[in-house]
Coordinates of C-alpha atoms and ligand atoms in Angstrom, one line a residue:
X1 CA 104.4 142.9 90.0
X2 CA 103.8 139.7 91.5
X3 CA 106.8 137.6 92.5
X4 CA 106.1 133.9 92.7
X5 CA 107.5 131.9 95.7
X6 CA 109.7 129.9 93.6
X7 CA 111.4 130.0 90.4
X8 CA 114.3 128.4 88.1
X9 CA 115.3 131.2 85.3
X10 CA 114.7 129.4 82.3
X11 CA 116.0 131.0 79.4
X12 CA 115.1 130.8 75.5
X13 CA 118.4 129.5 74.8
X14 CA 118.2 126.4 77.6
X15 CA 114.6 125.6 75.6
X16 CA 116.3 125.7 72.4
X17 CA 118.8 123.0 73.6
X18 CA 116.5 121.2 75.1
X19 CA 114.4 121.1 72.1
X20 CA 117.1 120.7 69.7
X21 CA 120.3 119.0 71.0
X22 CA 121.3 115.9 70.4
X23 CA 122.8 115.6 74.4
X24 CA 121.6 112.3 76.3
X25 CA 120.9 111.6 79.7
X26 CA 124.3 110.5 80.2
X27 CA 125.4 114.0 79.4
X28 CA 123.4 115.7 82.7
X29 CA 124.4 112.4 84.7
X30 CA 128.0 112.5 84.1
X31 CA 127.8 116.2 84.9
X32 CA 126.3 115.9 88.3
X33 CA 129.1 113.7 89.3
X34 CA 131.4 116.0 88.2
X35 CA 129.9 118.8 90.2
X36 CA 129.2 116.6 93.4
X37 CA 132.2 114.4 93.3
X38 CA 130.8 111.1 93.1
X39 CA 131.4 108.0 90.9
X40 CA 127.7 107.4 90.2
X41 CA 124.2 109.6 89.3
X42 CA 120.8 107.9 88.2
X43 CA 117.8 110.4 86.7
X44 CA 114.4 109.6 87.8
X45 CA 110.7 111.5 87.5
X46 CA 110.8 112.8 90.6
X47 CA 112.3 112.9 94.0
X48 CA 110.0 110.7 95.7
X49 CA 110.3 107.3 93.3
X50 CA 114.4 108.3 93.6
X51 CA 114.0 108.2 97.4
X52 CA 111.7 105.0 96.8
X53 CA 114.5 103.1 94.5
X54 CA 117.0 104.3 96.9
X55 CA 115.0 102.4 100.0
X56 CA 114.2 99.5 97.8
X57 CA 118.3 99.1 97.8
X58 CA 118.7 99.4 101.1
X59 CA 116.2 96.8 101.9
X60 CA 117.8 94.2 99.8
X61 CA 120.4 94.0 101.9
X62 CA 119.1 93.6 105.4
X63 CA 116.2 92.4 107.8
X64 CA 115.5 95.4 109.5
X65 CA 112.9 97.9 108.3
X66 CA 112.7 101.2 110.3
X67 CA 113.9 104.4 108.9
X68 CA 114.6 107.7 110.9
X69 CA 113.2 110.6 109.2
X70 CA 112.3 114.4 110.6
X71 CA 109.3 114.7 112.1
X72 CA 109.0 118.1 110.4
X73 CA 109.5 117.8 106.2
X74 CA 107.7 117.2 103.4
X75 CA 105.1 114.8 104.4
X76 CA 105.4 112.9 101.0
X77 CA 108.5 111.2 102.4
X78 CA 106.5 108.9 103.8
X79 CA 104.5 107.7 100.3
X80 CA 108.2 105.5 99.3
X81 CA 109.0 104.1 103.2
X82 CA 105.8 102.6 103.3
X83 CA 105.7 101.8 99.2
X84 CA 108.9 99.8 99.9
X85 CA 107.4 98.0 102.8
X86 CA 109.2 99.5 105.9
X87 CA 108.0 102.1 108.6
X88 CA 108.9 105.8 109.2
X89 CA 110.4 106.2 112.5
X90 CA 110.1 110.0 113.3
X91 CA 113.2 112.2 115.3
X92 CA 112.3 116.3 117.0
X93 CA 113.6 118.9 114.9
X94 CA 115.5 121.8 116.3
X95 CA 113.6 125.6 116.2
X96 CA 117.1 127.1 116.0
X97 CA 118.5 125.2 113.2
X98 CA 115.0 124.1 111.7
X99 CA 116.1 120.7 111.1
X100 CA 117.1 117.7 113.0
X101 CA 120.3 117.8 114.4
X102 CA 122.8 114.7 114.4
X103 CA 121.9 113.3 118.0
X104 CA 118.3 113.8 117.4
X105 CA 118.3 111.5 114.4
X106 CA 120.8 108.6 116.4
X107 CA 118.1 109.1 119.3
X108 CA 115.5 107.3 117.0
X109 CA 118.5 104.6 116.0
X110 CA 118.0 101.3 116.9
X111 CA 118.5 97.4 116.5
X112 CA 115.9 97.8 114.0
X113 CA 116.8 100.6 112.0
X114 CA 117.8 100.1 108.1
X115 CA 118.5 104.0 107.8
X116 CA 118.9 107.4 108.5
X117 CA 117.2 109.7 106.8
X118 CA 118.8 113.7 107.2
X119 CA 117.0 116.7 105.2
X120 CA 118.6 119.7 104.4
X121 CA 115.1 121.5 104.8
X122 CA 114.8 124.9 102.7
X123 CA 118.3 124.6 101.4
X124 CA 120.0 125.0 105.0
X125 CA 122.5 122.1 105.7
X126 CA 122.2 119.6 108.1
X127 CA 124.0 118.3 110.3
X128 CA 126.8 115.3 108.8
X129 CA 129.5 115.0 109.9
X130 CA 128.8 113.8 113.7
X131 CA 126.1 112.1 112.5
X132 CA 128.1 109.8 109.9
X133 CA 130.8 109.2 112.5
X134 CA 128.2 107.9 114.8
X135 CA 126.9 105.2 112.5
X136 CA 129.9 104.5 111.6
X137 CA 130.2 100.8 112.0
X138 CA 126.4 100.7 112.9
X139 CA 124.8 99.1 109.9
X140 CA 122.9 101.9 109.2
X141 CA 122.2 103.5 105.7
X142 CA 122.4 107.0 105.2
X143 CA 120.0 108.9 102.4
X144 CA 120.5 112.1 102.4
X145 CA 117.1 114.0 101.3
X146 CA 119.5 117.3 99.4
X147 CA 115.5 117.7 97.3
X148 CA 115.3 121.2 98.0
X149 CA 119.4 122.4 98.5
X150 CA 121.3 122.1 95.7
X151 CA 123.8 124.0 95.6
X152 CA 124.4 124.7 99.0
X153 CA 127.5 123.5 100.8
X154 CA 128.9 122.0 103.8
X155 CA 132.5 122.2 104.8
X156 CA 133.2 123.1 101.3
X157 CA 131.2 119.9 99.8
X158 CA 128.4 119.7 98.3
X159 CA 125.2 118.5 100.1
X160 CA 123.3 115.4 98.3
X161 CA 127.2 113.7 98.5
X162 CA 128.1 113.3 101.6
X163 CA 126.3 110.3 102.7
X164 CA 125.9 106.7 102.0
X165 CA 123.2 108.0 98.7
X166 CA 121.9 111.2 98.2
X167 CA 118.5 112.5 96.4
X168 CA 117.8 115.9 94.9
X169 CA 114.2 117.0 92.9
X170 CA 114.0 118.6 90.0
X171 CA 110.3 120.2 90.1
X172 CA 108.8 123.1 90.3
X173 CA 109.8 124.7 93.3
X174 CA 113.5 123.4 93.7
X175 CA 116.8 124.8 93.1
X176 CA 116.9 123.2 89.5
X177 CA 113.6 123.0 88.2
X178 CA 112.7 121.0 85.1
X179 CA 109.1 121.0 86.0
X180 CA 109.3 117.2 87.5
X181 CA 112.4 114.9 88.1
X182 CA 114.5 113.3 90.8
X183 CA 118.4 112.2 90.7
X184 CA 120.2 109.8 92.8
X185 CA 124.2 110.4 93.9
X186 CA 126.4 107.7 95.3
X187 CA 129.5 106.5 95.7
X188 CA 128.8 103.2 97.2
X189 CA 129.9 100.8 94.5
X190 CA 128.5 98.3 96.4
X191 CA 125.4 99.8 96.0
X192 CA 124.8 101.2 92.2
X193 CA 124.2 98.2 90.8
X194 CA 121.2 97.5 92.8
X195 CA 120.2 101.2 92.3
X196 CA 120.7 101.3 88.6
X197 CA 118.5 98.1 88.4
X198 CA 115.7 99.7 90.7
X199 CA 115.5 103.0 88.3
X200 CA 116.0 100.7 85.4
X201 CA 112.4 99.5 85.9
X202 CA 110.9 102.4 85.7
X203 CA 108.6 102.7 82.9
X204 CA 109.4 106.0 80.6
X205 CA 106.4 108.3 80.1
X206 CA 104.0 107.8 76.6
X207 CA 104.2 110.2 74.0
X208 CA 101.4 112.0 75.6
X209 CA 102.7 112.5 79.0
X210 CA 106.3 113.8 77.4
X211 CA 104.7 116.2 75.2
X212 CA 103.0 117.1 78.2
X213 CA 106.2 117.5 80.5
X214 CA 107.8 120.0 77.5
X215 CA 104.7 122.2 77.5
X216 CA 104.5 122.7 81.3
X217 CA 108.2 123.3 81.1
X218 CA 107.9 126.0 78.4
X219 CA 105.0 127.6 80.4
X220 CA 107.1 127.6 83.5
X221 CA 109.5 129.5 82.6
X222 CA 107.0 132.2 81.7
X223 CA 104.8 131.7 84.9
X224 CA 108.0 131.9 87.1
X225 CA 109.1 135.5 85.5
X226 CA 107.3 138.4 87.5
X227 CA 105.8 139.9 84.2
X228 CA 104.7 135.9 83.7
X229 CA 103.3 135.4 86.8
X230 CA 101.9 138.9 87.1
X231 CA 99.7 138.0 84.1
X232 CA 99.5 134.5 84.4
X233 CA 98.5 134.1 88.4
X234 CA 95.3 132.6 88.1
X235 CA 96.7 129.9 85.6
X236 CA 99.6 129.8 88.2
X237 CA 97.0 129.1 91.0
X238 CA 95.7 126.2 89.3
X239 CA 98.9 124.2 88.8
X240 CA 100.0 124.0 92.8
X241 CA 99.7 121.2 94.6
X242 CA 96.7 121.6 97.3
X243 CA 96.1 118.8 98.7
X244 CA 98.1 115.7 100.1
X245 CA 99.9 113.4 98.3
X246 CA 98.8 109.6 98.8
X247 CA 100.9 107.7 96.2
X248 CA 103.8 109.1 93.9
X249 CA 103.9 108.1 90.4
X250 CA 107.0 105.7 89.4
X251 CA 108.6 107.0 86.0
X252 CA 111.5 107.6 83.9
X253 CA 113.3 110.9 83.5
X254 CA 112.4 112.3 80.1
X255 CA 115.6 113.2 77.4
X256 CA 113.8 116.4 76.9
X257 CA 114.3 117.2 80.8
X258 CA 117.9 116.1 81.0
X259 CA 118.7 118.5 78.4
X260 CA 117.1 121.5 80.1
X261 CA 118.5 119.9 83.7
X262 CA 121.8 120.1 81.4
X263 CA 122.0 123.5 80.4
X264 CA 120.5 124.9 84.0
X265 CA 123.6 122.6 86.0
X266 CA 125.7 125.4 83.5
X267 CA 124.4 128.1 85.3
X268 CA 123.7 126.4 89.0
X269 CA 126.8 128.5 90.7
X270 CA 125.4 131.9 89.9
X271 CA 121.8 131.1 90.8
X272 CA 123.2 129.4 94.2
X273 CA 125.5 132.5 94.7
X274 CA 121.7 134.7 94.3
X275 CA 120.3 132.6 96.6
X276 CA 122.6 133.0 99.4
X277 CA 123.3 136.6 98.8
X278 CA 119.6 137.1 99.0
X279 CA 119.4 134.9 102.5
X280 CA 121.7 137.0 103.5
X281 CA 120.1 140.2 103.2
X282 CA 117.3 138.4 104.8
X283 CA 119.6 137.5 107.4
X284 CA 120.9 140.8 107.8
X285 CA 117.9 143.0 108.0
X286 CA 115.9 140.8 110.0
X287 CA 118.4 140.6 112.6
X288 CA 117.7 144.1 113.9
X289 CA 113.8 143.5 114.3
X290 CA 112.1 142.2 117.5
X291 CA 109.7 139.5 117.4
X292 CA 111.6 137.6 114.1
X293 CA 113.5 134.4 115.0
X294 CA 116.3 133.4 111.9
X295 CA 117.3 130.4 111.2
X296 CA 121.0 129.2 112.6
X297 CA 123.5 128.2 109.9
X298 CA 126.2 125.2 110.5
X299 CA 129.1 127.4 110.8
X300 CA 130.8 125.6 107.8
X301 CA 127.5 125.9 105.7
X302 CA 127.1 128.0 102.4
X303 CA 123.1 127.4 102.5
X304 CA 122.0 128.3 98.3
X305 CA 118.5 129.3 100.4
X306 CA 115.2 127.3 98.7
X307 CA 113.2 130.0 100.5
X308 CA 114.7 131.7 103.8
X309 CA 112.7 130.8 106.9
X310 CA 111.6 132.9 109.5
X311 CA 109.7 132.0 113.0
X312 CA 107.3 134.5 114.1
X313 CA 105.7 134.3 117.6
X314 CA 102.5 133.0 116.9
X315 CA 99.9 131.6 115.1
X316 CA 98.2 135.2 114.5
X317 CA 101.4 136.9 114.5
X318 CA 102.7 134.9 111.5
X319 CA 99.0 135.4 109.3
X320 CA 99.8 139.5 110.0
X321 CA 103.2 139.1 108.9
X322 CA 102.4 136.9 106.0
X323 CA 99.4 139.2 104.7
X324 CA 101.8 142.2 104.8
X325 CA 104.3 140.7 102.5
X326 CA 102.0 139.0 100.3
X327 CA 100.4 142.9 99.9
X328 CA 104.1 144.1 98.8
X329 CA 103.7 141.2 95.6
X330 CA 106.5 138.7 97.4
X331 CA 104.8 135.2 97.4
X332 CA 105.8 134.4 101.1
X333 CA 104.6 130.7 101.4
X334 CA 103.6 128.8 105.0
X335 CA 104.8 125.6 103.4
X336 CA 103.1 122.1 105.5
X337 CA 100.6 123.1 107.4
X338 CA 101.0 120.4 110.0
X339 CA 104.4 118.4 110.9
X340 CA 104.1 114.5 110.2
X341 CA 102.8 113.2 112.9
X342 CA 99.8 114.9 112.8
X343 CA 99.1 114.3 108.9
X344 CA 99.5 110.4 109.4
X345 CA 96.9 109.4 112.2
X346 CA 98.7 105.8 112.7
X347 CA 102.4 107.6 113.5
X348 CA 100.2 109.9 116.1
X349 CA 96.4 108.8 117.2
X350 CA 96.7 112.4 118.6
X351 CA 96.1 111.2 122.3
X352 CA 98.7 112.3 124.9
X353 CA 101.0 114.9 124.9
X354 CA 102.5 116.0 121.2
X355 CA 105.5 113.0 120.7
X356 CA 107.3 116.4 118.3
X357 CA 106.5 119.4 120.0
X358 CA 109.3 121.3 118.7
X359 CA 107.7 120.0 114.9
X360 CA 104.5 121.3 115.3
X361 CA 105.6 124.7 116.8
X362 CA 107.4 124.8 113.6
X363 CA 104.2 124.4 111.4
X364 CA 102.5 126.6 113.1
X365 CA 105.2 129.9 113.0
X366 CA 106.9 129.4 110.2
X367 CA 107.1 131.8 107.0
X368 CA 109.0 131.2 103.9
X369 CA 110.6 134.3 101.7
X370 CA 111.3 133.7 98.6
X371 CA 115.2 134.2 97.3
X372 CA 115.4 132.7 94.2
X373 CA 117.5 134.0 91.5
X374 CA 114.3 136.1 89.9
X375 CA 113.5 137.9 92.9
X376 CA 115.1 141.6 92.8
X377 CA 116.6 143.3 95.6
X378 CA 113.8 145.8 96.1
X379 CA 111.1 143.4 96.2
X380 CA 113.1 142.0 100.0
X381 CA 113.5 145.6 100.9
X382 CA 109.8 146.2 100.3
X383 CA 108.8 143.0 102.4
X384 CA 111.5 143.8 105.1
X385 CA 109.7 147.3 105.5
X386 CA 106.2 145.0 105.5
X387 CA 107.6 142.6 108.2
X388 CA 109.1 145.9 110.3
X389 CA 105.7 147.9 109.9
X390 CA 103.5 144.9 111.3
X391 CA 105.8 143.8 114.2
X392 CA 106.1 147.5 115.5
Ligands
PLP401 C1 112.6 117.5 101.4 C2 111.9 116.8 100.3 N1 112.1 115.5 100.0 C3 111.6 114.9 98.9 C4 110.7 115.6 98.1 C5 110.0 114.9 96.9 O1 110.4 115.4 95.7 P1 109.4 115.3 94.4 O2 108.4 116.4 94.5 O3 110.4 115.6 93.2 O4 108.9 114.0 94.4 C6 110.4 116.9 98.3 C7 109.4 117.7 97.5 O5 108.9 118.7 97.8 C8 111.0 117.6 99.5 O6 110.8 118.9 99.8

């Protein structure tokens, strides 16, 4: 059987509501605020233009036009700074902790910096609190990118709430898949009216494109399901994205979607509780094998694990690794090939010594595991004894 990298359990009965219910978007945003404890949720078509409508706010209300961002994350972050006319300002990520830590990000703070922009990269948590106490007073937005970690926790509250505005995705390969979609969490009174208006303009999709979005959904939740993707691979292969983004479309959140996003939120604490029970058999049988470096969790973090990374040694010793898994049927992914800098030629002309070392190190040795809630026990035991047999 062949166990896809990523995967949301859709069920018959979440397509029957979402086909059939009478529920309104109001329904799934009232719900995340419940969940998150926050005052305010907006529903977008996908992470990206909710990180975009999010920057537009910011910039409303100030001159200055930098914002801090990872140096190693999804490189599409930087499609909305520019969109919204400001410029990505990159900060070293940690190889322990695999993202950047607090003082990192306020190293890359400045006179001209509108925000700060933390990741909670493959559902691992970030570092907040020291990093909100720092800017306290400072001027300084924070958006927290929570795209890929809902679900996991810090101190006992929920990432994608603990900043100034938080962001989560809804597609394909996130914690809550339905297929495409973005939300946007806040608290900031100050702040949602500007936010509302900014999603407000966004255009909802024709009757094509919806009819569209409902049948990639249905197929999804077939293609996701190892009998699905066993049979359905090469149709599988076709529907990833290959290349690099260069723009991000701006559209509404369909009905049809919040319904679905509706009845998954239902079920969100038992796929979370999979996902960390399954990082942590990661975690656990990793620990006693040389040559595999795991990534360090906040002490106060519950991480509900996107994927679970791993660093291997090398280049050469990573493509071993990730060829033995891959033979066991485990999708284990690479994820970005290259760390920012080195995708964007005007952040890094490449002369010099590497500006992020620590961020391309990471590209280059990093594996992803899959731990989603569809990926049985034995199929990490059998890519445990893959990873153990090729670092002997
Ligand atoms: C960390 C991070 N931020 C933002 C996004 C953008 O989300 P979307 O694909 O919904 O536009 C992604 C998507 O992969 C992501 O991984």
């Amino acid at each position: 059987m062949k166990i896809p990298s990523a995967g949301t359990p859709v069920s018959l009965l979440d397509l029957r509501k979402a086909f059939l219910s009478l529920k309104g978007p109001e329904d799934l945003q009232n719900a995340l605020c419940h969940r998150h404890g926050v005052t305010w949720c907006g529903l977008t078509g996908s992470g990206t233009s909710a990180i975009y409508a999010v920057l537009r706010t910011f910039k409303r209300r100030s001159d200055r036009t930098e914002v801090v961002l990872p140096a190693y994350t999804a490189p599409s972050l930087i499609l909305p700074i520019r969109k919204a006319g400001l410029t990505p300002v990159l900060s070293e990520v940690s190889p322990k902790t695999l993202n950047s830590d607090a003082t990192e990000l306020l190293d890359r703070v400045g006179p001209n910096t509108l925000a700060v922009v933390p990741v909670h990269m493959f559902g691992l948590p970030t570092d907040l609190p020291v990093l909100i106490r720092c800017l306290n007073d400072r001027e300084v937005f924070t958006l927290e990118d929570a795209a890929s970690a809902m679900g996991t926790q810090l101190a006992s509250r929920e990432v994608g709430a603990i900043c100034d505005v938080g962001v989560f995705s809804f597609n394909r390969g996130k914690n809550l898949s339905t297929y495409t979609g973005g939300a946007i969490l806040s608290s900031r009174e100050d702040l949602v009216t500007d936010l509302e208006a900014a999603i407000g303009e966004y255009p909802t999709p024709d009757f094509v494109l919806r009819l569209k979005i409902r049948a990639f959904a249905v197929a999804l939740s077939l293609i996701v399901r190892p009998l699905g993707y066993t049979l359905l691979h090469p149709i599988a292969e076709r529907l990833k994205y290959k290349e690099l983004h260069t723009d991000f479309h701006i559209q509404a959140y369909t009905p049809f979607q919040a319904r679905l996003g509706l009845s998954l939120l239902n079920k969100l604490e038992r796929f979370s509780q999979k996902r960390l029970a399954n990082g942590r058999f990661l975690q656990d049988a990793f620990s006693n094998i040389d040559g595999i470096r795991l990534p360090q969790v906040l002490e106060t973090g519950a991480p509900a694990y996107n994927q679970f990374p791993v660093l291997l040694p090398d280049e050469q010793t990573r493509s071993a690794v990730h060829r033995a898994i891959l033979e066991t049927g485990l999708e284990a992914t690479r994820l970005y090939p290259d760390p920012v800098h080195r995708i964007y030629p005007d952040i890094w002309n490449g002369q010099g010594p590497d500006p992020y070392p620590n961020a391309t190190t990471v590209s280059q040795r990093l594996l992803l595991i899959p731990t989603h809630p569809l990926v049985p026990r034995s199929a990490l035991e059998r890519a445990v004894d893959a990873v153990e047999r090729t670092l002997k």
